[in-house]
Amino acid sequence: MDEVSKSQIDRLGDRLRAGNIDDEDLRLLDRYRLSFSKAYEFVVRKIRDDLRYEPTGRPAKSTTSISEKLRRETIRLTQIQDIAGCRIVTPDMLDQVLVVGELEYQFKGAIIIDRRDTPSHGYRAVHVIVRHSGKLVEIQVRTALQHLWAELSEKLADLIDPAIKYGGGGEKRPDILDKTSEMVAEAENLEWELTQIPKEDRPQTVDSRVEEFKARLFDLLKARIEALTGK
Amino acid sequence: MLFLIEYDRESGKIVTFRSFDDSEREDAEHSRLEKELELNRRGVEREVVILEAPTEAAVRRTHRRYFESLRELVEAS
């Protein structure tokens, strides 16, 4: 990739933004994405071999997703931070905190983007951005509930309007996304607070109340999805 | 393993799905480019992506959106 300049890549980004690309553009984009391979493989191998987690890797962001991001945001192609990345899904927030802590330790200087307290259009997760060999690799760490919400948001964006994922979509945006994002946060914060209390000191009913709350959340999701899909 | 997915966002369904061994990384990457070239020439917009995981089941767990309908996403949870 050394022979291709940053300005050439950013001009390619302009053409992607305009939706006007040919074979040569796709080949150039492919070369640019492949230039992240070394960094991607370093990060994924370290997570697998040293941390013993099994992330799902995505060595290169799709052309569709890159084009959409360029249209949506005022950034250049060379500024996109998640060309290469991987995802780890944890059972709950306690494990999420542990995983993020281990990643911070393994990848010194990594940037932590915590979207749990300040969600991005309802999206909650922790992203760890690692720099290696001059390239950035994004590690998404989501709890099972955060992951379910994100998958629903993405699926609704696919089927209804891509803008839904980013808070747009106008009247087409299902209100279920905002409401359930808050409920996920509430359930997880409650669960997190419980983990701070030694099990022997917890009232017996508290754990089951968290489970009841989660069950209600799933029931609500199911009911609203049924309403949306007309079944 | 590597999984090459061609996904139609509008219908929310996978169009083609191919798996490759870890040793076939270059083949997978070449196939991705060839698929993108072919779609672009035909003027068809699809998401083409390679995912990497130990098993197909792992990919289905971490990237459910490609494999499941809206209802299935919620019901399997």
Short mmCIF file of C-alpha atoms in Angstrom, two decimals, chain A:
data_model
loop_
_atom_site.label_atom_id
_atom_site.label_comp_id
_atom_site.label_asym_id
_atom_site.label_seq_id
_atom_site.Cartn_x
_atom_site.Cartn_y
_atom_site.Cartn_z
CA MET A 1 0.00 0.00 0.00
CA ASP A 2 3.06 2.22 0.31
CA GLU A 3 2.92 3.16 -3.34
CA VAL A 4 -0.61 4.54 -3.00
CA SER A 5 -0.78 7.96 -1.41
CA LYS A 6 -3.22 9.15 1.21
CA SER A 7 -4.61 11.71 -1.21
CA GLN A 8 -5.30 8.98 -3.79
CA ILE A 9 -7.26 7.06 -1.17
CA ASP A 10 -9.20 10.14 -0.12
CA ARG A 11 -10.06 10.91 -3.74
CA LEU A 12 -11.31 7.33 -3.97
CA GLY A 13 -13.42 8.14 -0.91
CA ASP A 14 -14.93 11.09 -2.77
CA ARG A 15 -15.94 8.79 -5.63
CA LEU A 16 -17.41 6.26 -3.19
CA ARG A 17 -19.37 9.06 -1.55
CA ALA A 18 -20.70 10.10 -4.96
CA GLY A 19 -21.62 6.49 -5.74
CA ASN A 20 -19.58 6.59 -8.92
CA ILE A 21 -17.01 3.80 -8.94
CA ASP A 22 -15.54 1.51 -11.56
CA ASP A 23 -13.42 -1.66 -11.56
CA GLU A 24 -10.19 0.23 -10.87
CA ASP A 25 -11.75 1.96 -7.87
CA LEU A 26 -12.85 -1.37 -6.41
CA ARG A 27 -9.37 -2.80 -6.94
CA LEU A 28 -7.81 0.22 -5.24
CA LEU A 29 -10.26 -0.03 -2.34
CA ASP A 30 -9.42 -3.70 -2.04
CA ARG A 31 -5.70 -2.89 -1.83
CA TYR A 32 -6.37 -0.25 0.78
CA ARG A 33 -8.43 -2.66 2.90
CA LEU A 34 -5.80 -5.38 2.55
CA SER A 35 -3.21 -2.95 3.93
CA PHE A 36 -4.94 -3.46 7.31
CA SER A 37 -4.37 -7.25 7.25
CA LYS A 38 -1.18 -7.24 9.29
CA ALA A 39 -2.70 -5.12 12.07
CA TYR A 40 -5.95 -7.09 11.98
CA GLU A 41 -4.19 -10.44 12.23
CA PHE A 42 -1.96 -9.19 15.06
CA VAL A 43 -4.96 -8.05 17.10
CA VAL A 44 -7.14 -11.12 16.49
CA ARG A 45 -4.27 -13.53 17.15
CA LYS A 46 -3.43 -11.80 20.41
CA ILE A 47 -7.05 -11.94 21.57
CA ARG A 48 -7.24 -15.66 20.69
CA ASP A 49 -3.83 -16.81 21.87
CA ASP A 50 -3.14 -14.57 24.87
CA LEU A 51 -6.63 -13.73 26.15
CA ARG A 52 -8.30 -16.99 25.07
CA TYR A 53 -11.39 -15.27 23.70
CA GLU A 54 -12.95 -16.21 20.39
CA PRO A 55 -13.83 -12.99 18.57
CA THR A 56 -15.51 -13.00 15.20
CA GLY A 57 -13.23 -11.09 12.88
CA ARG A 58 -14.21 -8.84 10.03
CA PRO A 59 -10.94 -8.19 8.20
CA ALA A 60 -12.41 -5.51 5.94
CA LYS A 61 -15.47 -3.26 6.12
CA SER A 62 -17.81 -3.78 3.18
CA THR A 63 -17.85 -1.31 0.29
CA THR A 64 -21.53 -0.59 0.99
CA SER A 65 -20.84 0.25 4.63
CA ILE A 66 -17.84 2.43 3.73
CA SER A 67 -19.83 4.36 1.11
CA GLU A 68 -22.70 4.91 3.54
CA LYS A 69 -20.38 6.12 6.27
CA LEU A 70 -18.74 8.59 3.90
CA ARG A 71 -22.15 9.96 2.89
CA ARG A 72 -23.37 10.14 6.47
CA GLU A 73 -20.34 11.78 8.06
CA THR A 74 -17.97 14.52 7.01
CA ILE A 75 -14.87 12.33 7.16
CA ARG A 76 -12.32 11.16 4.63
CA LEU A 77 -11.76 7.52 3.75
CA THR A 78 -8.36 7.50 5.47
CA GLN A 79 -10.04 8.70 8.69
CA ILE A 80 -12.43 5.75 9.03
CA GLN A 81 -11.45 3.89 12.20
CA ASP A 82 -13.22 0.58 11.64
CA ILE A 83 -11.96 -0.60 8.27
CA ALA A 84 -10.81 -3.75 10.09
CA GLY A 85 -12.25 -5.07 13.32
CA CYS A 86 -13.65 -7.87 15.39
CA ARG A 87 -16.44 -8.47 17.88
CA ILE A 88 -16.65 -10.14 21.28
CA VAL A 89 -20.04 -10.83 22.88
CA THR A 90 -20.05 -11.35 26.65
CA PRO A 91 -22.88 -12.80 28.79
CA ASP A 92 -23.24 -9.66 30.91
CA MET A 93 -21.70 -6.35 31.98
CA LEU A 94 -19.42 -7.91 34.58
CA ASP A 95 -17.72 -9.96 31.85
CA GLN A 96 -17.72 -6.97 29.52
CA VAL A 97 -15.80 -4.93 32.10
CA LEU A 98 -13.32 -7.78 32.57
CA VAL A 99 -12.76 -8.19 28.82
CA VAL A 100 -12.28 -4.46 28.27
CA GLY A 101 -9.81 -4.35 31.16
CA GLU A 102 -7.82 -7.22 29.66
CA LEU A 103 -7.81 -5.59 26.23
CA GLU A 104 -6.58 -2.32 27.74
CA TYR A 105 -3.77 -4.22 29.43
CA GLN A 106 -2.79 -6.19 26.31
CA PHE A 107 -2.99 -3.25 23.92
CA LYS A 108 -1.26 -0.37 25.67
CA GLY A 109 -2.43 3.01 24.46
CA ALA A 110 -5.70 1.69 23.03
CA ILE A 111 -8.52 4.21 22.84
CA ILE A 112 -11.65 3.21 24.76
CA ILE A 113 -14.97 4.46 23.45
CA ASP A 114 -17.60 3.69 26.06
CA ARG A 115 -21.07 4.02 24.58
CA ARG A 116 -22.89 2.61 27.58
CA ASP A 117 -23.41 5.86 29.47
CA THR A 118 -23.62 7.98 26.34
CA PRO A 119 -25.29 5.75 23.74
CA SER A 120 -25.05 6.54 20.06
CA HIS A 121 -28.70 6.68 18.93
CA GLY A 122 -29.50 3.95 21.44
CA TYR A 123 -26.46 1.82 20.56
CA ARG A 124 -24.60 0.74 23.68
CA ALA A 125 -21.28 -1.11 23.69
CA VAL A 126 -17.60 -0.55 24.39
CA HIS A 127 -15.26 -0.13 21.44
CA VAL A 128 -11.53 -0.55 21.91
CA ILE A 129 -9.44 1.01 19.14
CA VAL A 130 -5.97 -0.46 18.77
CA ARG A 131 -3.17 1.01 16.65
CA HIS A 132 -0.65 -1.44 15.20
CA SER A 133 1.82 -0.87 12.36
CA GLY A 134 0.24 2.52 11.77
CA LYS A 135 -3.24 1.03 11.24
CA LEU A 136 -6.31 1.09 13.46
CA VAL A 137 -8.35 -1.98 14.38
CA GLU A 138 -11.67 -1.71 16.20
CA ILE A 139 -12.68 -4.31 18.80
CA GLN A 140 -16.39 -4.22 19.64
CA VAL A 141 -17.23 -5.59 23.08
CA ARG A 142 -20.97 -6.06 23.59
CA THR A 143 -23.03 -7.82 26.23
CA ALA A 144 -25.65 -10.28 25.00
CA LEU A 145 -28.41 -7.71 25.59
CA GLN A 146 -26.51 -4.85 23.94
CA HIS A 147 -25.80 -7.21 21.05
CA LEU A 148 -29.44 -8.19 20.63
CA TRP A 149 -30.44 -4.52 20.57
CA ALA A 150 -27.73 -3.70 17.98
CA GLU A 151 -28.74 -6.63 15.76
CA LEU A 152 -32.38 -5.52 15.87
CA SER A 153 -31.42 -1.95 15.06
CA GLU A 154 -29.32 -3.08 12.10
CA LYS A 155 -32.02 -5.42 10.82
CA LEU A 156 -34.66 -2.70 11.03
CA ALA A 157 -32.27 -0.37 9.20
CA ASP A 158 -31.84 -2.99 6.46
CA LEU A 159 -35.53 -3.55 6.01
CA ILE A 160 -37.00 -0.09 6.59
CA ASP A 161 -34.44 2.71 6.28
CA PRO A 162 -30.63 2.72 6.77
CA ALA A 163 -30.96 6.03 8.65
CA ILE A 164 -32.77 4.24 11.50
CA LYS A 165 -29.46 2.99 12.84
CA TYR A 166 -28.28 6.54 13.26
CA GLY A 167 -31.34 8.09 14.82
CA GLY A 168 -32.97 9.03 11.52
CA GLY A 169 -35.82 7.52 9.58
CA GLY A 170 -38.41 10.09 10.70
CA GLU A 171 -41.84 8.55 11.22
CA LYS A 172 -40.53 5.21 9.98
CA ARG A 173 -38.22 4.91 13.02
CA PRO A 174 -39.84 2.39 15.37
CA ASP A 175 -40.15 3.88 18.88
CA ILE A 176 -39.27 0.45 20.20
CA LEU A 177 -35.56 1.14 19.63
CA ASP A 178 -35.29 4.10 22.00
CA LYS A 179 -37.53 2.55 24.62
CA THR A 180 -35.79 -0.82 24.70
CA SER A 181 -32.33 0.76 24.67
CA GLU A 182 -33.25 2.48 27.93
CA MET A 183 -34.64 -0.76 29.32
CA VAL A 184 -31.47 -2.65 28.42
CA ALA A 185 -29.44 0.01 30.23
CA GLU A 186 -31.74 -0.18 33.26
CA ALA A 187 -31.55 -3.99 33.44
CA GLU A 188 -27.79 -4.03 33.03
CA ASN A 189 -27.14 -1.26 35.52
CA LEU A 190 -29.29 -3.08 38.05
CA GLU A 191 -27.42 -6.30 37.38
CA TRP A 192 -24.10 -4.45 37.67
CA GLU A 193 -25.04 -2.99 41.04
CA LEU A 194 -25.95 -6.47 42.22
CA THR A 195 -22.51 -7.79 41.32
CA GLN A 196 -21.08 -5.27 43.76
CA ILE A 197 -22.96 -6.89 46.65
CA PRO A 198 -21.60 -10.21 48.00
CA LYS A 199 -24.10 -12.94 47.07
CA GLU A 200 -24.64 -13.93 50.72
CA ASP A 201 -25.68 -10.36 51.55
CA ARG A 202 -28.23 -10.02 48.73
CA PRO A 203 -31.93 -10.38 49.45
CA GLN A 204 -32.96 -13.63 47.73
CA THR A 205 -35.66 -11.94 45.73
CA VAL A 206 -33.37 -9.41 44.04
CA ASP A 207 -31.71 -11.74 41.52
CA SER A 208 -35.05 -13.12 40.42
CA ARG A 209 -36.39 -9.58 40.01
CA VAL A 210 -33.59 -8.77 37.58
CA GLU A 211 -34.45 -11.90 35.60
CA GLU A 212 -38.13 -10.90 35.63
CA PHE A 213 -37.18 -7.48 34.32
CA LYS A 214 -35.17 -9.03 31.50
CA ALA A 215 -38.05 -11.37 30.66
CA ARG A 216 -40.38 -8.37 30.44
CA LEU A 217 -37.92 -6.68 28.13
CA PHE A 218 -37.92 -9.69 25.78
CA ASP A 219 -41.72 -9.91 25.91
CA LEU A 220 -41.97 -6.25 24.96
CA LEU A 221 -39.52 -6.73 22.09
CA LYS A 222 -41.41 -9.74 20.81
CA ALA A 223 -44.76 -7.97 20.97
CA ARG A 224 -43.48 -4.90 19.12
CA ILE A 225 -41.68 -6.94 16.47
CA GLU A 226 -44.86 -8.95 15.93
CA ALA A 227 -46.73 -5.68 15.49
CA LEU A 228 -44.12 -4.44 13.02
CA THR A 229 -44.08 -7.62 10.97
CA GLY A 230 -47.86 -7.84 11.05
CA LYS A 231 -47.97 -11.28 12.65
#
